PDB file of C-alpha atoms in Angstrom:
ATOM      1  CA  MET A   1      88.202 102.314  88.883  1.00 76.00           C
ATOM      2  CA  THR A   2      89.202  99.219  86.946  1.00 87.00           C
ATOM      3  CA  ALA A   3      92.140 101.058  85.375  1.00 85.00           C
ATOM      4  CA  ALA A   4      93.327 102.172  88.822  1.00 86.00           C
ATOM      5  CA  LEU A   5      93.169  98.616  90.152  1.00 88.00           C
ATOM      6  CA  ILE A   6      95.095  97.344  87.126  1.00 89.00           C
ATOM      7  CA  ALA A   7      97.728 100.053  87.621  1.00 89.00           C
ATOM      8  CA  VAL A   8      98.096  99.147  91.311  1.00 88.00           C
ATOM      9  CA  ALA A   9      98.372  95.456  90.434  1.00 90.00           C
ATOM     10  CA  VAL A  10     101.023  96.148  87.787  1.00 89.00           C
ATOM     11  CA  LEU A  11     102.992  98.368  90.190  1.00 90.00           C
ATOM     12  CA  ALA A  12     102.809  95.741  92.936  1.00 89.00           C
ATOM     13  CA  GLY A  13     103.973  93.105  90.471  1.00 89.00           C
ATOM     14  CA  LEU A  14     106.959  95.213  89.429  1.00 88.00           C
ATOM     15  CA  LEU A  15     107.887  95.941  93.041  1.00 90.00           C
ATOM     16  CA  ALA A  16     107.746  92.220  93.765  1.00 91.00           C
ATOM     17  CA  VAL A  17     110.567  91.548  91.273  1.00 91.00           C
ATOM     18  CA  PRO A  18     113.894  91.085  93.137  1.00 92.00           C
ATOM     19  CA  VAL A  19     116.578  93.771  92.879  1.00 93.00           C
ATOM     20  CA  ASN A  20     120.272  92.909  92.969  1.00 94.00           C
ATOM     21  CA  VAL A  21     122.504  95.551  94.555  1.00 93.00           C
ATOM     22  CA  ASP A  22     126.296  95.772  94.558  1.00 94.00           C
ATOM     23  CA  PHE A  23     127.628  98.558  96.749  1.00 92.00           C
ATOM     24  CA  ARG A  24     130.872 100.075  97.972  1.00 91.00           C
ATOM     25  CA  CYS A  25     130.901 103.183 100.120  1.00 88.00           C
ATOM     26  CA  GLU A  26     132.875 104.932 102.814  1.00 84.00           C
ATOM     27  CA  GLY A  27     132.600 108.070 104.882  1.00 75.00           C
ATOM     28  CA  ILE A  28     129.500 110.127 105.574  1.00 65.00           C
ATOM     29  CA  GLU A  29     130.417 113.765 104.997  1.00 62.00           C
ATOM     30  CA  PRO A  30     131.493 113.478 102.280  1.00 70.00           C
ATOM     31  CA  LEU A  31     130.262 110.079 101.097  1.00 73.00           C
ATOM     32  CA  GLY A  32     132.231 108.205  98.458  1.00 81.00           C
ATOM     33  CA  GLY A  33     131.736 104.961  96.578  1.00 87.00           C
ATOM     34  CA  GLN A  34     129.381 103.395  94.069  1.00 89.00           C
ATOM     35  CA  VAL A  35     126.091 101.498  93.969  1.00 92.00           C
ATOM     36  CA  THR A  36     125.076  99.247  91.055  1.00 93.00           C
ATOM     37  CA  ILE A  37     121.419  98.197  90.835  1.00 92.00           C
ATOM     38  CA  ARG A  38     120.150  95.435  88.540  1.00 92.00           C
ATOM     39  CA  TRP A  39     116.402  94.874  88.156  1.00 88.00           C
ATOM     40  CA  LEU A  40     114.042  92.798  86.039  1.00 84.00           C
ATOM     41  CA  PHE A  41     116.590  89.985  85.944  1.00 78.00           C
ATOM     42  CA  GLY A  42     119.302  92.207  84.525  1.00 78.00           C
ATOM     43  CA  ALA A  43     117.184  93.975  81.886  1.00 83.00           C
ATOM     44  CA  VAL A  44     117.557  97.222  83.825  1.00 87.00           C
ATOM     45  CA  ALA A  45     120.963  98.223  85.197  1.00 89.00           C
ATOM     46  CA  LEU A  46     121.786 101.474  86.953  1.00 90.00           C
ATOM     47  CA  ARG A  47     125.163 102.582  88.267  1.00 90.00           C
ATOM     48  CA  VAL A  48     125.090 105.387  90.823  1.00 87.00           C
ATOM     49  CA  PRO A  49     128.419 106.979  91.820  1.00 88.00           C
ATOM     50  CA  LEU A  50     128.571 108.309  95.349  1.00 81.00           C
ATOM     51  CA  ARG A  51     130.883 111.193  94.725  1.00 72.00           C
ATOM     52  CA  ARG A  52     132.858 112.933  97.411  1.00 56.00           C
ATOM     53  CA  ALA A  53     132.419 116.662  97.693  1.00 51.00           C
ATOM     54  CA  SER A  54     135.165 118.594  95.961  1.00 48.00           C
ATOM     55  CA  SER A  55     137.891 119.691  98.339  1.00 46.00           C
ATOM     56  CA  ARG A  56     137.874 123.354  99.254  1.00 45.00           C
ATOM     57  CA  SER A  57     140.791 125.672  98.709  1.00 41.00           C
ATOM     58  CA  SER A  58     143.178 126.351 101.541  1.00 41.00           C
ATOM     59  CA  ASP A  59     141.732 129.877 101.857  1.00 45.00           C
ATOM     60  CA  SER A  60     138.222 128.571 102.344  1.00 42.00           C
ATOM     61  CA  ARG A  61     139.463 126.087 104.950  1.00 44.00           C
ATOM     62  CA  ALA A  62     141.309 128.804 106.815  1.00 44.00           C
ATOM     63  CA  GLN A  63     138.157 130.872 107.284  1.00 48.00           C
ATOM     64  CA  PRO A  64     135.061 129.212 108.762  1.00 47.00           C
ATOM     65  CA  PRO A  65     132.095 129.587 106.414  1.00 49.00           C
ATOM     66  CA  ALA A  66     129.285 131.916 107.354  1.00 50.00           C
ATOM     67  CA  GLY A  67     126.643 130.235 109.437  1.00 50.00           C
ATOM     68  CA  ARG A  68     129.008 127.670 110.909  1.00 48.00           C
ATOM     69  CA  ALA A  69     127.874 128.320 114.481  1.00 49.00           C
ATOM     70  CA  PRO A  70     124.200 127.679 113.664  1.00 52.00           C
ATOM     71  CA  ALA A  71     125.244 124.540 111.773  1.00 51.00           C
ATOM     72  CA  ILE A  72     127.110 123.265 114.835  1.00 51.00           C
ATOM     73  CA  GLY A  73     124.093 124.080 116.987  1.00 53.00           C
ATOM     74  CA  ALA A  74     121.834 122.179 114.591  1.00 54.00           C
ATOM     75  CA  ALA A  75     124.159 119.159 114.701  1.00 54.00           C
ATOM     76  CA  ARG A  76     124.069 119.184 118.493  1.00 56.00           C
ATOM     77  CA  ARG A  77     120.278 119.380 118.466  1.00 57.00           C
ATOM     78  CA  ARG A  78     120.095 116.413 116.083  1.00 57.00           C
ATOM     79  CA  ARG A  79     122.411 114.429 118.343  1.00 57.00           C
ATOM     80  CA  GLY A  80     120.295 115.361 121.357  1.00 57.00           C
ATOM     81  CA  ASN A  81     117.155 114.287 119.513  1.00 58.00           C
ATOM     82  CA  ALA A  82     118.697 110.928 118.602  1.00 62.00           C
ATOM     83  CA  VAL A  83     119.807 110.294 122.186  1.00 62.00           C
ATOM     84  CA  ALA A  84     116.399 111.326 123.548  1.00 65.00           C
ATOM     85  CA  ILE A  85     114.605 108.901 121.234  1.00 69.00           C
ATOM     86  CA  LEU A  86     117.023 106.049 121.954  1.00 65.00           C
ATOM     87  CA  ARG A  87     116.375 106.471 125.680  1.00 69.00           C
ATOM     88  CA  GLN A  88     112.861 105.152 125.071  1.00 75.00           C
ATOM     89  CA  ALA A  89     113.184 101.422 125.644  1.00 76.00           C
ATOM     90  CA  GLU A  90     110.131 100.410 123.624  1.00 84.00           C
ATOM     91  CA  PHE A  91     111.321 102.480 120.650  1.00 85.00           C
ATOM     92  CA  ARG A  92     114.796 100.905 120.842  1.00 80.00           C
ATOM     93  CA  ARG A  93     113.211  97.457 120.723  1.00 84.00           C
ATOM     94  CA  ARG A  94     111.057  98.499 117.757  1.00 87.00           C
ATOM     95  CA  VAL A  95     114.079  99.845 115.851  1.00 86.00           C
ATOM     96  CA  LEU A  96     116.045  96.658 116.544  1.00 83.00           C
ATOM     97  CA  ARG A  97     113.115  94.621 115.281  1.00 88.00           C
ATOM     98  CA  LEU A  98     113.024  96.729 112.105  1.00 90.00           C
ATOM     99  CA  LEU A  99     116.771  96.303 111.557  1.00 85.00           C
ATOM    100  CA  ARG A 100     116.548  92.541 112.059  1.00 84.00           C
ATOM    101  CA  ASP A 101     113.625  92.369 109.620  1.00 89.00           C
ATOM    102  CA  LEU A 102     115.522  94.431 107.047  1.00 88.00           C
ATOM    103  CA  VAL A 103     118.627  92.255 107.351  1.00 82.00           C
ATOM    104  CA  ALA A 104     116.469  89.150 106.958  1.00 83.00           C
ATOM    105  CA  ALA A 105     114.673  90.661 103.949  1.00 87.00           C
ATOM    106  CA  ALA A 106     117.924  91.749 102.270  1.00 84.00           C
ATOM    107  CA  ARG A 107     119.595  88.467 101.382  1.00 85.00           C
ATOM    108  CA  PHE A 108     123.291  89.267 101.633  1.00 84.00           C
ATOM    109  CA  HIS A 109     125.553  87.262  99.363  1.00 85.00           C
ATOM    110  CA  GLU A 110     128.540  89.192 100.695  1.00 87.00           C
ATOM    111  CA  LEU A 111     128.993  91.922 103.296  1.00 87.00           C
ATOM    112  CA  ARG A 112     132.046  93.703 104.688  1.00 89.00           C
ATOM    113  CA  LEU A 113     131.379  96.458 107.203  1.00 87.00           C
ATOM    114  CA  ARG A 114     133.654  98.575 109.390  1.00 87.00           C
ATOM    115  CA  LEU A 115     131.993 101.095 111.694  1.00 85.00           C
ATOM    116  CA  ARG A 116     133.436 103.190 114.530  1.00 85.00           C
ATOM    117  CA  LEU A 117     131.075 105.448 116.455  1.00 83.00           C
ATOM    118  CA  GLY A 118     131.574 108.079 119.116  1.00 83.00           C
ATOM    119  CA  LEU A 119     129.361 110.956 120.240  1.00 81.00           C
ATOM    120  CA  GLY A 120     132.052 112.861 122.121  1.00 81.00           C
ATOM    121  CA  ASP A 121     130.393 112.148 125.464  1.00 81.00           C
ATOM    122  CA  PRO A 122     131.055 108.788 127.162  1.00 84.00           C
ATOM    123  CA  ALA A 123     127.529 108.619 128.610  1.00 83.00           C
ATOM    124  CA  ASP A 124     125.844 109.281 125.250  1.00 80.00           C
ATOM    125  CA  THR A 125     128.193 106.861 123.499  1.00 81.00           C
ATOM    126  CA  GLY A 126     127.408 104.227 126.136  1.00 83.00           C
ATOM    127  CA  GLN A 127     123.683 104.600 125.520  1.00 78.00           C
ATOM    128  CA  LEU A 128     124.222 104.361 121.771  1.00 79.00           C
ATOM    129  CA  TRP A 129     126.411 101.272 122.180  1.00 80.00           C
ATOM    130  CA  ALA A 130     123.807  99.641 124.444  1.00 78.00           C
ATOM    131  CA  PHE A 131     121.435 100.026 121.514  1.00 75.00           C
ATOM    132  CA  LEU A 132     123.889  98.835 118.860  1.00 78.00           C
ATOM    133  CA  TRP A 133     125.481  95.942 120.759  1.00 78.00           C
ATOM    134  CA  PRO A 134     122.675  93.403 120.089  1.00 74.00           C
ATOM    135  CA  LEU A 135     122.781  94.372 116.420  1.00 73.00           C
ATOM    136  CA  ALA A 136     126.565  94.016 116.292  1.00 74.00           C
ATOM    137  CA  THR A 137     126.323  90.599 117.943  1.00 74.00           C
ATOM    138  CA  ALA A 138     123.696  89.447 115.451  1.00 71.00           C
ATOM    139  CA  ALA A 139     125.759  90.800 112.539  1.00 71.00           C
ATOM    140  CA  HIS A 140     128.707  88.594 113.523  1.00 70.00           C
ATOM    141  CA  ASN A 141     126.473  85.568 112.944  1.00 71.00           C
ATOM    142  CA  LEU A 142     125.483  86.554 109.422  1.00 73.00           C
ATOM    143  CA  ARG A 143     126.510  84.162 106.697  1.00 75.00           C
ATOM    144  CA  ASN A 144     129.031  85.540 104.185  1.00 78.00           C
ATOM    145  CA  ALA A 145     129.586  88.599 106.365  1.00 81.00           C
ATOM    146  CA  ASP A 146     132.574  90.258 108.029  1.00 85.00           C
ATOM    147  CA  VAL A 147     131.191  92.946 110.335  1.00 83.00           C
ATOM    148  CA  ARG A 148     133.062  95.010 112.917  1.00 85.00           C
ATOM    149  CA  ILE A 149     131.308  97.726 114.927  1.00 83.00           C
ATOM    150  CA  GLU A 150     133.366  99.535 117.568  1.00 84.00           C
ATOM    151  CA  PRO A 151     132.510 102.339 120.022  1.00 85.00           C
ATOM    152  CA  ASP A 152     134.774 105.316 120.670  1.00 85.00           C
ATOM    153  CA  PHE A 153     134.191 106.543 124.227  1.00 86.00           C
ATOM    154  CA  ILE A 154     136.760 109.359 123.991  1.00 84.00           C
ATOM    155  CA  ASP A 155     136.254 111.325 120.777  1.00 82.00           C
ATOM    156  CA  ALA A 156     133.358 112.210 118.511  1.00 81.00           C
ATOM    157  CA  ALA A 157     133.861 109.851 115.581  1.00 79.00           C
ATOM    158  CA  PHE A 158     132.021 108.299 112.672  1.00 80.00           C
ATOM    159  CA  GLU A 159     134.160 106.077 110.476  1.00 83.00           C
ATOM    160  CA  PHE A 160     132.244 103.983 107.993  1.00 84.00           C
ATOM    161  CA  ARG A 161     133.272 101.569 105.237  1.00 88.00           C
ATOM    162  CA  ALA A 162     130.992  99.007 103.619  1.00 90.00           C
ATOM    163  CA  ALA A 163     130.939  96.789 100.557  1.00 92.00           C
ATOM    164  CA  GLY A 164     128.843  93.846  99.496  1.00 91.00           C
ATOM    165  CA  ARG A 165     126.209  92.245  97.321  1.00 92.00           C
ATOM    166  CA  LEU A 166     122.583  91.661  98.239  1.00 91.00           C
ATOM    167  CA  ARG A 167     119.188  90.830  96.776  1.00 92.00           C
ATOM    168  CA  LEU A 168     115.975  92.385  98.029  1.00 92.00           C
ATOM    169  CA  ILE A 169     112.316  92.669  97.098  1.00 93.00           C
ATOM    170  CA  PRO A 170     111.258  96.354  97.048  1.00 93.00           C
ATOM    171  CA  LEU A 171     107.657  95.576  98.024  1.00 93.00           C
ATOM    172  CA  GLN A 172     108.834  93.792 101.160  1.00 94.00           C
ATOM    173  CA  ILE A 173     111.139  96.678 102.174  1.00 94.00           C
ATOM    174  CA  ILE A 174     108.356  99.228 101.609  1.00 94.00           C
ATOM    175  CA  ALA A 175     105.960  97.173 103.733  1.00 94.00           C
ATOM    176  CA  LEU A 176     108.496  96.982 106.582  1.00 95.00           C
ATOM    177  CA  ALA A 177     109.147 100.743 106.424  1.00 94.00           C
ATOM    178  CA  ILE A 178     105.441 101.604 106.458  1.00 95.00           C
ATOM    179  CA  GLY A 179     104.836  99.211 109.333  1.00 94.00           C
ATOM    180  CA  PHE A 180     107.610 100.882 111.327  1.00 93.00           C
ATOM    181  CA  ILE A 181     106.506 104.460 110.624  1.00 93.00           C
ATOM    182  CA  LEU A 182     102.854 103.780 111.430  1.00 93.00           C
ATOM    183  CA  SER A 183     103.453 101.562 114.455  1.00 92.00           C
ATOM    184  CA  PRO A 184     102.032 102.898 117.751  1.00 92.00           C
ATOM    185  CA  VAL A 185     105.524 102.815 119.293  1.00 89.00           C
ATOM    186  CA  SER A 186     106.976 105.056 116.555  1.00 88.00           C
ATOM    187  CA  ILE A 187     104.046 107.465 116.652  1.00 90.00           C
ATOM    188  CA  ARG A 188     104.398 107.849 120.427  1.00 87.00           C
ATOM    189  CA  ALA A 189     108.156 108.477 120.019  1.00 84.00           C
ATOM    190  CA  TRP A 190     107.587 111.199 117.388  1.00 83.00           C
ATOM    191  CA  ARG A 191     104.958 112.847 119.615  1.00 84.00           C
ATOM    192  CA  ARG A 192     107.252 112.822 122.627  1.00 80.00           C
ATOM    193  CA  LEU A 193     110.037 114.368 120.573  1.00 76.00           C
ATOM    194  CA  ALA A 194     107.681 117.047 119.242  1.00 77.00           C
ATOM    195  CA  SER A 195     106.440 117.885 122.752  1.00 76.00           C
ATOM    196  CA  ARG A 196     110.068 118.115 123.896  1.00 67.00           C
ATOM    197  CA  HIS A 197     110.633 120.985 121.459  1.00 63.00           C
ATOM    198  CA  ALA A 198     107.228 122.616 121.925  1.00 60.00           C
TER     199      ALA A 198
END
């Protein structure tokens, strides 16, 4: 029992040490860029390349891969799930609170972000933008930040570029994530989504 308590205390102490993160990334599928993590005041350094998927041959691009139709159907279901959850006002407020807490916890020394979003349906994009607009407004007020988030009401689009430097405390981020997942609002949202597909 004593050994377990000591192990927990040591782990909590390590997670309380700040982590410095330098990042540069763009795109989603595929994702490209690089993340450099420095921990224990520089004693531990890790560089993680975010490699783009290798380009396919012209023959493979000419013929749709097997299972493409189910993949498209799965993407549409995921989009429908996201829209259904975001329609819940209390869940939207809880997500915005989490995002604000995460931004406050991650002390940005520099941030450059370009994001263009479109769901291919003006109504769905409008609902998504209604959710993102308060976050975009708050991001413009961040110190040392240049943030631009734009909706695309015509086409399905997801253009993403980001670069910056930040410092965070892992224990604080973990606590925020656990609080969000176990909050009554989140649990009710997951249950409603599950009943929707039952």
